[in-house]
C-alpha positions as protocol buffer text, in pm:
chain_id: "A"
residue {
  index: 1
  type: ARG
  ca { x: 3501 y: -4057 z: -5479 }
}
residue {
  index: 2
  type: ASP
  ca { x: 3510 y: -3681 z: -5518 }
}
residue {
  index: 3
  type: GLY
  ca { x: 3246 y: -3625 z: -5254 }
}
residue {
  index: 4
  type: ILE
  ca { x: 2872 y: -3608 z: -5210 }
}
residue {
  index: 5
  type: ILE
  ca { x: 2641 y: -3340 z: -5347 }
}
residue {
  index: 6
  type: LEU
  ca { x: 2308 y: -3304 z: -5171 }
}
residue {
  index: 7
  type: ALA
  ca { x: 2049 y: -3171 z: -5418 }
}
residue {
  index: 8
  type: PRO
  ca { x: 1704 y: -3153 z: -5256 }
}
residue {
  index: 9
  type: ASP
  ca { x: 1397 y: -2949 z: -5345 }
}
residue {
  index: 10
  type: ASN
  ca { x: 1413 y: -2575 z: -5277 }
}
residue {
  index: 11
  type: ASP
  ca { x: 1183 y: -2572 z: -4975 }
}
residue {
  index: 12
  type: TRP
  ca { x: 1218 y: -2599 z: -4597 }
}
residue {
  index: 13
  type: PRO
  ca { x: 1203 y: -2982 z: -4587 }
}
residue {
  index: 14
  type: GLY
  ca { x: 1475 y: -2989 z: -4855 }
}
residue {
  index: 15
  type: ILE
  ca { x: 1695 y: -2747 z: -4664 }
}
residue {
  index: 16
  type: ASP
  ca { x: 1637 y: -2944 z: -4342 }
}
residue {
  index: 17
  type: SER
  ca { x: 1745 y: -3259 z: -4526 }
}
residue {
  index: 18
  type: VAL
  ca { x: 2073 y: -3091 z: -4626 }
}
residue {
  index: 19
  type: LEU
  ca { x: 2144 y: -3007 z: -4261 }
}
residue {
  index: 20
  type: ALA
  ca { x: 2040 y: -3350 z: -4131 }
}
residue {
  index: 21
  type: ASN
  ca { x: 2226 y: -3549 z: -4398 }
}
residue {
  index: 22
  type: ALA
  ca { x: 2539 y: -3336 z: -4361 }
}
residue {
  index: 23
  type: THR
  ca { x: 2540 y: -3425 z: -3992 }
}
residue {
  index: 24
  type: LEU
  ca { x: 2490 y: -3796 z: -4067 }
}
residue {
  index: 25
  type: LEU
  ca { x: 2763 y: -3801 z: -4335 }
}
residue {
  index: 26
  type: LYS
  ca { x: 3023 y: -3595 z: -4145 }
}
residue {
  index: 27
  type: PRO
  ca { x: 3187 y: -3896 z: -3970 }
}
residue {
  index: 28
  type: TYR
  ca { x: 3264 y: -4051 z: -4310 }
}
residue {
  index: 29
  type: LYS
  ca { x: 3481 y: -3752 z: -4403 }
}
residue {
  index: 30
  type: PHE
  ca { x: 3349 y: -3719 z: -4758 }
}
residue {
  index: 31
  type: PRO
  ca { x: 3370 y: -3371 z: -4906 }
}
residue {
  index: 32
  type: LEU
  ca { x: 3011 y: -3245 z: -4884 }
}
residue {
  index: 33
  type: SER
  ca { x: 2839 y: -2983 z: -5096 }
}
residue {
  index: 34
  type: TYR
  ca { x: 2484 y: -2889 z: -5179 }
}
residue {
  index: 35
  type: CYS
  ca { x: 2286 y: -2730 z: -5458 }
}
residue {
  index: 36
  type: LEU
  ca { x: 1929 y: -2607 z: -5441 }
}
residue {
  index: 37
  type: PRO
  ca { x: 1715 y: -2571 z: -5753 }
}
residue {
  index: 38
  type: PRO
  ca { x: 1711 y: -2214 z: -5885 }
}
residue {
  index: 39
  type: SER
  ca { x: 1390 y: -2014 z: -5912 }
}
residue {
  index: 40
  type: LEU
  ca { x: 1341 y: -1990 z: -6288 }
}
residue {
  index: 41
  type: PRO
  ca { x: 1025 y: -1874 z: -6467 }
}
residue {
  index: 42
  type: LEU
  ca { x: 796 y: -2167 z: -6552 }
}
residue {
  index: 43
  type: ASN
  ca { x: 459 y: -2084 z: -6708 }
}
residue {
  index: 44
  type: ASP
  ca { x: 288 y: -1856 z: -6455 }
}
residue {
  index: 45
  type: ASP
  ca { x: 503 y: -1979 z: -6165 }
}
residue {
  index: 46
  type: VAL
  ca { x: 868 y: -2051 z: -6081 }
}
residue {
  index: 47
  type: THR
  ca { x: 1064 y: -2374 z: -6057 }
}
residue {
  index: 48
  type: LYS
  ca { x: 1049 y: -2549 z: -5721 }
}
residue {
  index: 49
  type: ASP
  ca { x: 1233 y: -2877 z: -5779 }
}
residue {
  index: 50
  type: TRP
  ca { x: 1485 y: -3035 z: -6019 }
}
residue {
  index: 51
  type: ASN
  ca { x: 1209 y: -3175 z: -6239 }
}
residue {
  index: 52
  type: ASP
  ca { x: 1079 y: -2821 z: -6296 }
}
residue {
  index: 53
  type: VAL
  ca { x: 1433 y: -2697 z: -6366 }
}
residue {
  index: 54
  type: GLY
  ca { x: 1471 y: -2974 z: -6624 }
}
residue {
  index: 55
  type: LYS
  ca { x: 1155 y: -2853 z: -6799 }
}
residue {
  index: 56
  type: VAL
  ca { x: 1308 y: -2506 z: -6832 }
}
residue {
  index: 57
  type: ILE
  ca { x: 1676 y: -2570 z: -6910 }
}
residue {
  index: 58
  type: GLY
  ca { x: 1649 y: -2925 z: -7043 }
}
residue {
  index: 59
  type: PHE
  ca { x: 1687 y: -3243 z: -6842 }
}
residue {
  index: 60
  type: ASP
  ca { x: 2025 y: -3309 z: -7002 }
}
residue {
  index: 61
  type: LYS
  ca { x: 2158 y: -2986 z: -6847 }
}
residue {
  index: 62
  type: VAL
  ca { x: 2045 y: -3038 z: -6484 }
}
residue {
  index: 63
  type: HIS
  ca { x: 2359 y: -3234 z: -6390 }
}
residue {
  index: 64
  type: GLN
  ca { x: 2580 y: -2965 z: -6541 }
}
residue {
  index: 65
  type: TRP
  ca { x: 2389 y: -2694 z: -6348 }
}
residue {
  index: 66
  type: ILE
  ca { x: 2436 y: -2882 z: -6021 }
}
residue {
  index: 67
  type: MET
  ca { x: 2808 y: -2933 z: -6086 }
}
residue {
  index: 68
  type: GLU
  ca { x: 2860 y: -2562 z: -6167 }
}
residue {
  index: 69
  type: HIS
  ca { x: 2651 y: -2423 z: -5879 }
}
residue {
  index: 70
  type: GLN
  ca { x: 2729 y: -2657 z: -5591 }
}
residue {
  index: 71
  type: LYS
  ca { x: 2856 y: -2498 z: -5269 }
}
residue {
  index: 72
  type: PRO
  ca { x: 3062 y: -2666 z: -4998 }
}
residue {
  index: 73
  type: ILE
  ca { x: 2877 y: -2729 z: -4673 }
}
residue {
  index: 74
  type: THR
  ca { x: 3069 y: -2526 z: -4419 }
}
residue {
  index: 75
  type: ILE
  ca { x: 2979 y: -2414 z: -4069 }
}
residue {
  index: 76
  type: GLN
  ca { x: 2890 y: -2072 z: -4213 }
}
residue {
  index: 77
  type: VAL
  ca { x: 2660 y: -2231 z: -4472 }
}
residue {
  index: 78
  type: ARG
  ca { x: 2494 y: -2441 z: -4203 }
}
residue {
  index: 79
  type: LEU
  ca { x: 2419 y: -2126 z: -4004 }
}
residue {
  index: 80
  type: GLU
  ca { x: 2284 y: -1949 z: -4312 }
}
residue {
  index: 81
  type: LEU
  ca { x: 2055 y: -2241 z: -4398 }
}
residue {
  index: 82
  type: MET
  ca { x: 1907 y: -2261 z: -4046 }
}
């Protein structure tokens, strides 16, 4: 009811999915936002998806992270993501 948050992996296919799904959802006039997983230290690597983020911050905190870091999908954001 409050809108749709797109939360894909933090890679090019994930970013492409934000752009494609935003286009598909636009006619429905839902407020749209997105949130990509942050790059956090994980062992000898960094987090790449929400499962990895959950391992670092706790799976119970992933939803809260997404809610606090979501960004509206605007024309400017679309251009930046391309």
